Backbone as JSON, one array per atom type, in Angstrom:
{
  "sequence": "MTVPSRPAPSLPARTPRSRQILAVARDLLEAEGPEGLTMRRIGAALGIRAPSLYKHLPGKDGVRKALIADALLEIGTSLHEAVAATEESAGPAVRLLRAYRAYATAHPHLYRLCTVGELDRAALPAGLEEWAGTPFFLVAGEPYRAQALWAAAHGLAVLEIDNRFLPGSELDRTWASAAAFG",
  "N": [[0.85, -1.17, 0.0], [0.63, 2.16, -0.85], [1.17, 5.55, 0.03], [-0.51, 8.39, -1.14], [1.23, 10.89, -3.03], [0.43, 13.41, -2.6], [0.81, 16.33, -0.83], [0.22, 17.53, 2.55], [-2.46, 19.82, 3.02], [-1.92, 23.37, 3.2], [-1.88, 25.41, 6.11], [-3.42, 28.55, 6.91], [-1.34, 31.49, 6.76], [0.21, 32.67, 9.71], [0.71, 35.17, 12.17], [3.51, 35.78, 14.39], [2.44, 36.52, 16.92], [-0.23, 35.61, 16.76], [0.24, 32.88, 16.58], [1.33, 32.47, 19.09], [-0.87, 33.1, 20.72], [-2.62, 31.05, 19.94], [-1.16, 28.83, 20.83], [-1.23, 29.19, 23.6], [-4.0, 29.07, 23.95], [-4.47, 26.44, 23.19], [-3.02, 25.09, 25.19], [-4.55, 25.84, 27.44], [-7.01, 24.69, 26.75], [-6.29, 21.97, 26.68], [-5.54, 21.59, 29.36], [-7.71, 22.49, 30.94], [-10.04, 21.86, 29.66], [-12.94, 22.6, 27.59], [-14.06, 24.71, 29.03], [-11.96, 26.3, 29.81], [-11.28, 27.67, 27.58], [-11.51, 30.61, 26.92], [-11.6, 34.03, 25.9], [-10.87, 35.81, 27.85], [-9.44, 34.18, 29.66], [-7.35, 33.33, 28.0], [-6.14, 35.81, 27.39], [-5.36, 36.58, 30.01], [-3.48, 34.59, 30.59], [-1.52, 35.31, 28.82], [-0.87, 37.75, 29.76], [-2.15, 40.01, 28.84], [-4.9, 42.18, 27.99], [-8.11, 40.86, 27.22], [-9.54, 42.12, 24.99], [-7.42, 42.91, 23.36], [-6.66, 40.65, 22.04], [-8.29, 40.38, 19.87], [-7.19, 41.78, 17.83], [-5.58, 40.06, 16.59], [-6.81, 37.58, 16.19], [-10.08, 36.53, 15.17], [-11.86, 36.49, 17.55], [-13.3, 34.12, 19.94], [-14.48, 32.08, 18.44], [-12.9, 32.13, 16.15], [-10.49, 31.31, 17.25], [-11.18, 28.7, 18.03], [-11.72, 27.56, 15.48], [-9.2, 27.74, 14.28], [-7.74, 26.07, 15.99], [-9.02, 23.64, 15.48], [-8.35, 23.25, 12.76], [-5.57, 23.0, 13.06], [-5.48, 20.67, 14.62], [-6.66, 18.77, 12.88], [-4.7, 18.71, 10.9], [-2.53, 17.7, 12.37], [-3.55, 15.19, 13.23], [-4.07, 14.0, 10.72], [-1.45, 13.95, 9.66], [-0.2, 12.2, 11.44], [-1.72, 9.87, 10.95], [-1.27, 9.4, 8.21], [1.49, 8.89, 8.3], [1.46, 6.57, 9.88], [0.13, 4.72, 8.23], [1.89, 4.61, 6.11], [4.14, 3.51, 7.24], [6.48, 0.81, 7.59], [6.35, -1.23, 9.37], [6.82, -4.47, 10.42], [5.43, -6.07, 12.24], [2.79, -5.34, 12.43], [-0.19, -4.78, 10.62], [-1.48, -2.38, 8.17], [-4.06, -1.45, 9.02], [-4.04, -1.9, 11.78], [-1.88, -0.27, 12.53], [-2.9, 2.23, 11.73], [-5.18, 2.53, 13.43], [-3.93, 2.41, 15.91], [-2.45, 4.8, 15.85], [-4.52, 6.67, 15.64], [-5.94, 6.24, 18.03], [-3.9, 6.86, 19.85], [-3.52, 9.61, 19.41], [-6.08, 10.66, 20.03], [-6.46, 9.9, 22.74], [-4.28, 11.12, 23.94], [-4.8, 13.79, 23.6], [-7.47, 14.6, 24.6], [-9.4, 16.76, 24.9], [-8.86, 18.48, 22.77], [-9.24, 16.65, 20.72], [-12.01, 16.16, 21.0], [-12.98, 18.76, 20.45], [-12.4, 18.88, 17.79], [-13.83, 16.77, 16.64], [-16.43, 16.41, 17.6], [-19.75, 17.45, 17.37], [-21.16, 19.83, 15.03], [-19.28, 20.51, 12.09], [-17.64, 23.27, 10.78], [-17.04, 23.32, 7.76], [-16.43, 25.15, 5.75], [-14.7, 26.87, 6.97], [-12.34, 25.6, 7.09], [-9.03, 24.97, 5.76], [-8.83, 24.42, 2.25], [-9.4, 21.14, 1.24], [-8.33, 19.94, 3.53], [-9.82, 18.36, 5.43], [-10.56, 16.11, 3.88], [-7.99, 15.18, 3.15], [-6.94, 14.53, 5.69], [-8.55, 12.37, 6.37], [-7.96, 10.51, 4.43], [-6.14, 8.31, 4.98], [-7.84, 6.38, 6.15], [-9.35, 5.57, 3.95], [-7.28, 4.51, 2.4], [-6.6, 2.27, 3.85], [-9.03, 0.88, 4.07], [-9.95, 0.73, 1.45], [-12.25, 1.41, 0.11], [-14.82, 3.82, -0.08], [-17.15, 3.72, 1.69], [-16.59, 1.69, 3.48], [-14.35, 2.87, 4.57], [-15.49, 5.08, 5.87], [-17.02, 3.69, 7.75], [-14.99, 2.43, 9.21], [-13.68, 4.68, 10.24], [-15.79, 5.7, 11.8], [-16.07, 3.65, 13.67], [-13.55, 3.82, 14.92], [-13.72, 6.42, 15.96], [-15.9, 6.16, 17.72], [-14.86, 4.23, 19.51], [-12.71, 5.73, 20.51], [-13.98, 7.91, 21.83], [-15.5, 6.53, 23.75], [-13.42, 5.36, 25.2], [-12.02, 7.65, 26.13], [-14.0, 8.71, 27.77], [-14.09, 6.8, 29.69], [-15.91, 4.62, 29.54], [-15.98, 1.93, 29.04], [-16.37, -1.36, 30.38], [-15.05, -2.06, 33.63], [-11.88, -3.62, 33.71], [-11.86, -4.29, 31.05], [-10.11, -5.27, 28.18], [-8.71, -3.11, 26.39], [-6.83, -2.89, 24.37], [-7.21, -5.24, 22.96], [-9.82, -4.83, 22.11], [-9.53, -2.62, 20.36], [-7.83, -3.86, 18.5], [-9.57, -5.75, 17.47], [-11.33, -4.09, 16.09], [-9.61, -3.23, 14.1], [-9.45, -5.48, 12.56], [-11.6, -5.31, 10.87], [-10.84, -3.44, 9.08]],
  "CA": [[0.0, 0.0, 0.0], [1.42, 3.38, -0.91], [0.47, 6.78, 0.4], [-0.44, 9.35, -2.25], [2.28, 11.88, -2.87], [-0.19, 14.72, -2.34], [1.2, 16.82, 0.5], [-0.83, 18.07, 3.4], [-2.85, 21.2, 2.7], [-1.28, 24.38, 4.04], [-2.71, 26.23, 6.97], [-3.22, 29.98, 6.61], [-0.18, 32.11, 7.41], [-0.11, 33.26, 11.01], [1.75, 36.04, 12.73], [4.07, 35.21, 15.63], [1.53, 36.74, 18.04], [-1.39, 34.71, 16.65], [0.74, 31.55, 16.94], [1.46, 32.47, 20.55], [-2.23, 33.05, 21.25], [-3.14, 29.7, 19.71], [-0.44, 27.9, 21.7], [-1.79, 29.36, 24.94], [-5.37, 28.56, 23.89], [-4.39, 24.97, 23.19], [-2.62, 24.66, 26.54], [-5.71, 26.0, 28.31], [-7.98, 23.66, 26.37], [-5.79, 20.66, 27.12], [-5.47, 21.53, 30.82], [-8.96, 22.8, 31.62], [-11.2, 21.51, 28.86], [-13.53, 23.72, 26.85], [-14.35, 25.82, 29.94], [-10.77, 27.15, 29.88], [-11.05, 28.32, 26.29], [-12.19, 31.9, 26.85], [-10.69, 35.11, 25.54], [-10.37, 36.36, 29.11], [-8.4, 33.25, 30.18], [-6.2, 33.39, 27.08], [-5.49, 37.09, 27.64], [-4.71, 36.54, 31.32], [-2.29, 33.73, 30.49], [-0.52, 36.06, 28.05], [-0.6, 39.02, 30.42], [-2.74, 41.13, 28.1], [-6.35, 42.24, 28.11], [-8.81, 40.07, 26.2], [-9.82, 42.84, 23.74], [-6.21, 42.98, 22.51], [-6.56, 39.42, 21.26], [-9.09, 40.52, 18.65], [-6.33, 42.34, 16.79], [-4.82, 38.96, 16.0], [-7.73, 36.49, 15.83], [-11.46, 37.05, 15.22], [-12.66, 36.02, 18.67], [-13.24, 32.73, 20.4], [-14.81, 31.18, 17.33], [-11.71, 32.08, 15.31], [-9.52, 30.47, 17.97], [-11.67, 27.32, 17.89], [-11.53, 27.12, 14.09], [-7.76, 27.54, 14.06], [-7.33, 24.86, 16.73], [-9.56, 22.49, 14.74], [-7.5, 23.05, 11.58], [-4.29, 22.47, 13.54], [-5.67, 19.29, 15.06], [-6.85, 17.93, 11.69], [-3.39, 18.56, 10.27], [-1.75, 16.8, 13.22], [-4.12, 13.84, 13.15], [-3.81, 13.5, 9.38], [-0.02, 13.65, 9.52], [0.04, 10.97, 12.2], [-2.36, 8.73, 10.29], [-0.52, 9.14, 6.97], [2.76, 8.25, 8.68], [1.18, 5.22, 10.36], [-0.2, 3.86, 7.09], [3.09, 4.49, 5.27], [5.2, 2.79, 7.95], [6.72, -0.56, 7.1], [6.46, -2.11, 10.54], [6.48, -5.85, 10.05], [4.6, -6.76, 13.22], [1.39, -4.89, 12.41], [-0.69, -4.36, 9.32], [-1.84, -0.97, 8.07], [-5.24, -1.11, 9.83], [-3.61, -1.85, 13.18], [-1.07, 0.94, 12.68], [-3.81, 3.37, 11.62], [-6.0, 2.66, 14.64], [-3.02, 2.75, 17.02], [-2.14, 6.22, 15.74], [-5.75, 7.4, 15.92], [-6.16, 6.11, 19.47], [-2.85, 7.59, 20.57], [-3.8, 11.05, 19.33], [-7.32, 10.98, 20.74], [-6.3, 9.77, 24.19], [-3.27, 12.08, 24.4], [-5.36, 15.14, 23.47], [-8.92, 14.37, 24.6], [-10.22, 17.96, 24.7], [-8.64, 18.92, 21.39], [-9.9, 15.65, 19.89], [-13.45, 16.44, 21.02], [-13.22, 20.0, 19.74], [-12.23, 18.61, 16.36], [-14.64, 15.67, 16.11], [-17.78, 16.34, 18.17], [-20.56, 18.59, 16.97], [-21.12, 20.19, 13.61], [-18.0, 21.03, 11.62], [-17.73, 24.37, 9.82], [-16.1, 22.94, 6.7], [-16.03, 26.34, 4.99], [-13.63, 27.55, 7.71], [-11.12, 24.8, 6.99], [-8.27, 25.07, 4.52], [-9.35, 23.54, 1.21], [-8.86, 19.79, 1.15], [-7.74, 19.43, 4.78], [-10.61, 17.27, 6.02], [-10.42, 14.93, 3.02], [-6.62, 14.69, 3.27], [-6.78, 13.92, 7.01], [-9.26, 11.1, 6.4], [-7.5, 9.61, 3.37], [-5.58, 7.03, 5.45], [-8.9, 5.39, 6.34], [-9.64, 5.04, 2.62], [-6.14, 3.7, 1.97], [-6.66, 1.0, 4.57], [-10.29, 0.18, 3.8], [-10.03, 0.49, 0.01], [-13.57, 1.73, -0.43], [-15.27, 4.96, 0.74], [-18.1, 3.43, 2.77], [-15.82, 0.94, 4.49], [-13.48, 3.85, 5.23], [-16.34, 5.83, 6.81], [-17.37, 2.78, 8.84], [-13.8, 2.24, 10.03], [-13.5, 5.91, 11.0], [-16.86, 5.78, 12.81], [-15.71, 2.71, 14.74], [-12.41, 4.39, 15.64], [-14.2, 7.57, 16.72], [-16.7, 5.65, 18.83], [-13.94, 3.63, 20.49], [-11.93, 6.79, 21.15], [-14.83, 8.65, 22.77], [-15.81, 5.64, 24.87], [-12.22, 5.21, 26.03], [-11.78, 8.93, 26.79], [-15.03, 8.86, 28.8], [-13.99, 5.66, 30.61], [-17.21, 3.97, 29.49], [-15.87, 0.48, 28.92], [-16.47, -2.04, 31.67], [-13.76, -2.26, 34.31], [-11.2, -4.85, 33.33], [-11.87, -4.5, 29.6], [-8.79, -5.23, 27.54], [-8.98, -2.21, 25.28], [-5.93, -3.21, 23.25], [-7.89, -6.29, 22.19], [-10.99, -4.21, 21.48], [-9.03, -1.86, 19.19], [-7.32, -4.83, 17.51], [-10.75, -6.33, 16.82], [-11.81, -3.12, 15.11], [-8.66, -3.23, 12.98], [-9.72, -6.65, 11.71], [-12.61, -4.91, 9.89], [-10.22, -2.53, 8.11]],
  "C": [[0.9, 1.23, 0.0], [0.54, 4.57, -0.55], [0.58, 7.74, -0.77], [0.62, 10.4, -1.97], [1.73, 13.27, -2.57], [0.18, 15.17, -0.93], [-0.01, 17.32, 1.28], [-1.19, 19.48, 2.94], [-2.16, 22.17, 3.67], [-2.31, 25.09, 4.91], [-2.47, 27.69, 6.61], [-1.98, 30.51, 7.35], [-0.63, 32.77, 8.71], [1.05, 34.12, 11.48], [2.33, 35.35, 13.97], [3.12, 35.37, 16.82], [0.31, 35.82, 17.95], [-0.96, 33.27, 16.96], [0.86, 31.41, 18.46], [0.08, 32.35, 21.21], [-2.8, 31.64, 21.1], [-2.44, 28.66, 20.58], [-0.98, 27.98, 23.13], [-3.22, 28.8, 24.98], [-5.37, 27.03, 23.93], [-4.0, 24.45, 24.57], [-3.79, 24.75, 27.51], [-6.76, 24.93, 28.02], [-7.55, 22.3, 26.89], [-5.83, 20.51, 28.64], [-6.84, 21.64, 31.49], [-10.21, 22.35, 30.88], [-11.8, 22.74, 28.22], [-13.85, 24.93, 27.73], [-13.17, 26.79, 30.02], [-10.52, 27.95, 28.62], [-11.91, 29.58, 26.17], [-11.15, 32.95, 26.5], [-10.09, 35.73, 26.8], [-9.24, 35.49, 29.67], [-7.15, 33.29, 29.3], [-5.43, 34.69, 27.31], [-4.74, 37.1, 28.96], [-3.43, 35.71, 31.27], [-1.16, 34.43, 29.73], [-0.14, 37.38, 28.71], [-1.1, 40.22, 29.65], [-4.26, 41.1, 28.3], [-7.0, 41.49, 26.94], [-9.1, 40.85, 24.92], [-8.61, 42.94, 22.8], [-6.06, 41.75, 21.63], [-7.26, 39.54, 19.91], [-8.31, 41.19, 17.51], [-5.66, 41.24, 15.99], [-5.7, 37.79, 15.52], [-9.16, 36.99, 16.01], [-12.31, 36.42, 16.32], [-12.5, 34.55, 18.97], [-13.52, 31.75, 19.27], [-13.62, 31.05, 16.37], [-10.62, 31.22, 15.94], [-9.91, 29.01, 17.81], [-11.4, 26.78, 16.48], [-10.06, 26.88, 13.78], [-7.26, 26.3, 14.78], [-7.82, 23.59, 16.03], [-8.7, 22.21, 13.51], [-6.15, 22.47, 11.98], [-4.41, 21.0, 13.91], [-5.87, 18.36, 13.86], [-5.53, 17.69, 10.96], [-2.52, 17.58, 11.06], [-2.24, 15.36, 13.12], [-3.82, 13.24, 11.78], [-2.36, 13.12, 9.17], [0.31, 12.34, 10.23], [-0.52, 9.75, 11.5], [-1.65, 8.39, 8.97], [0.8, 8.43, 7.28], [2.54, 6.81, 9.13], [0.91, 4.27, 9.2], [1.04, 3.62, 6.22], [4.2, 3.7, 5.93], [5.32, 1.37, 7.43], [6.94, -1.53, 8.24], [5.97, -3.51, 10.17], [5.46, -6.5, 10.99], [3.13, -6.35, 13.2], [1.02, -4.44, 11.01], [-1.13, -2.91, 9.33], [-3.05, -0.58, 8.92], [-4.88, -1.0, 11.3], [-2.8, -0.57, 13.42], [-1.94, 2.2, 12.65], [-4.58, 3.58, 12.91], [-5.14, 2.95, 15.87], [-2.74, 4.26, 17.02], [-3.36, 7.07, 16.1], [-6.02, 7.4, 17.43], [-5.15, 6.93, 20.26], [-3.13, 9.09, 20.56], [-5.02, 11.4, 20.18], [-7.14, 10.92, 22.25], [-5.24, 10.71, 24.75], [-3.81, 13.5, 24.43], [-6.89, 15.09, 23.51], [-9.77, 15.61, 24.35], [-10.06, 18.51, 23.28], [-9.32, 17.95, 20.43], [-11.41, 15.92, 19.84], [-13.79, 17.72, 20.27], [-13.26, 19.76, 18.24], [-13.27, 17.63, 15.8], [-16.07, 15.6, 16.63], [-18.54, 17.61, 17.8], [-20.38, 18.88, 15.49], [-19.78, 20.83, 13.26], [-18.25, 22.11, 10.58], [-16.68, 24.11, 8.73], [-15.6, 24.14, 5.9], [-14.88, 27.08, 5.67], [-12.31, 26.81, 7.63], [-10.35, 25.12, 5.72], [-8.78, 24.04, 3.51], [-8.62, 22.2, 1.22], [-8.34, 19.19, 2.44], [-8.51, 18.25, 5.35], [-10.45, 15.99, 5.2], [-9.01, 14.33, 3.15], [-6.42, 13.96, 4.6], [-7.45, 12.55, 7.09], [-8.8, 10.09, 5.37], [-6.88, 8.31, 3.89], [-6.64, 5.96, 5.73], [-9.28, 4.76, 5.01], [-8.51, 4.12, 2.15], [-6.17, 2.32, 2.62], [-7.9, 0.21, 4.16], [-10.49, -0.11, 2.32], [-11.34, 0.87, -0.65], [-14.17, 2.81, 0.48], [-16.19, 4.62, 1.9], [-17.46, 2.58, 3.86], [-14.91, 1.9, 5.26], [-14.28, 4.65, 6.25], [-16.72, 4.95, 8.0], [-16.19, 2.56, 9.78], [-13.53, 3.49, 10.87], [-14.55, 6.02, 12.1], [-16.56, 4.84, 13.97], [-14.57, 3.28, 15.57], [-12.87, 5.57, 16.51], [-15.02, 7.11, 17.93], [-15.83, 5.03, 19.92], [-13.17, 4.72, 21.24], [-12.77, 7.53, 22.19], [-15.17, 7.78, 23.98], [-14.6, 5.45, 25.79], [-11.93, 6.5, 26.8], [-12.75, 9.11, 27.96], [-15.02, 7.73, 29.83], [-15.31, 4.9, 30.71], [-17.15, 2.47, 29.27], [-15.92, -0.13, 30.32], [-15.1, -2.16, 32.31], [-13.16, -3.61, 33.92], [-11.2, -5.13, 31.84], [-10.45, -4.38, 29.07], [-8.93, -4.41, 26.26], [-8.03, -2.42, 24.11], [-6.57, -4.27, 22.36], [-9.11, -5.73, 21.47], [-10.57, -3.44, 20.23], [-8.51, -2.8, 18.12], [-8.48, -5.5, 16.78], [-11.32, -5.38, 15.78], [-10.9, -3.09, 13.89], [-8.91, -4.4, 12.04], [-10.77, -6.32, 10.64], [-12.05, -4.0, 8.83], [-9.85, -3.26, 6.87]]
}
């Protein structure tokens, strides 16, 4: 299986200050969850007043959209690398789901921001969502199987993040079972 040579879509250019704001916003999101993602909290963490942030980003919604684009790029990069790897001990579906699980569980609040609720596709860089999901198609070989595999991975990720599996569940085996459908 080969990964298409199409590179990742580019994110919009950002100023050093907007990158700093987004880094602080991400740290707050990761540490405090969505409740921490306010312009007042971001400004306080940077030592500036919240209204000053609007010179660099168009409000909380703009921060959210930028974080979502960043997360999709990160997830897509991780998944493309996993599928392209030549690890002998695991097939592409196992590698794909391992990478997906690792990202979701390492960044649960960012993962939820990116994958739960309606997605403003018009706010994303052109082609980013499709590019990020392409590894599922590469593994599944067919669009509807790819969507089903992604839906299974997403469901498993959310259930694991929420600690909804029964105590004692061997989640490595559960994820490996999902990979068998890839």
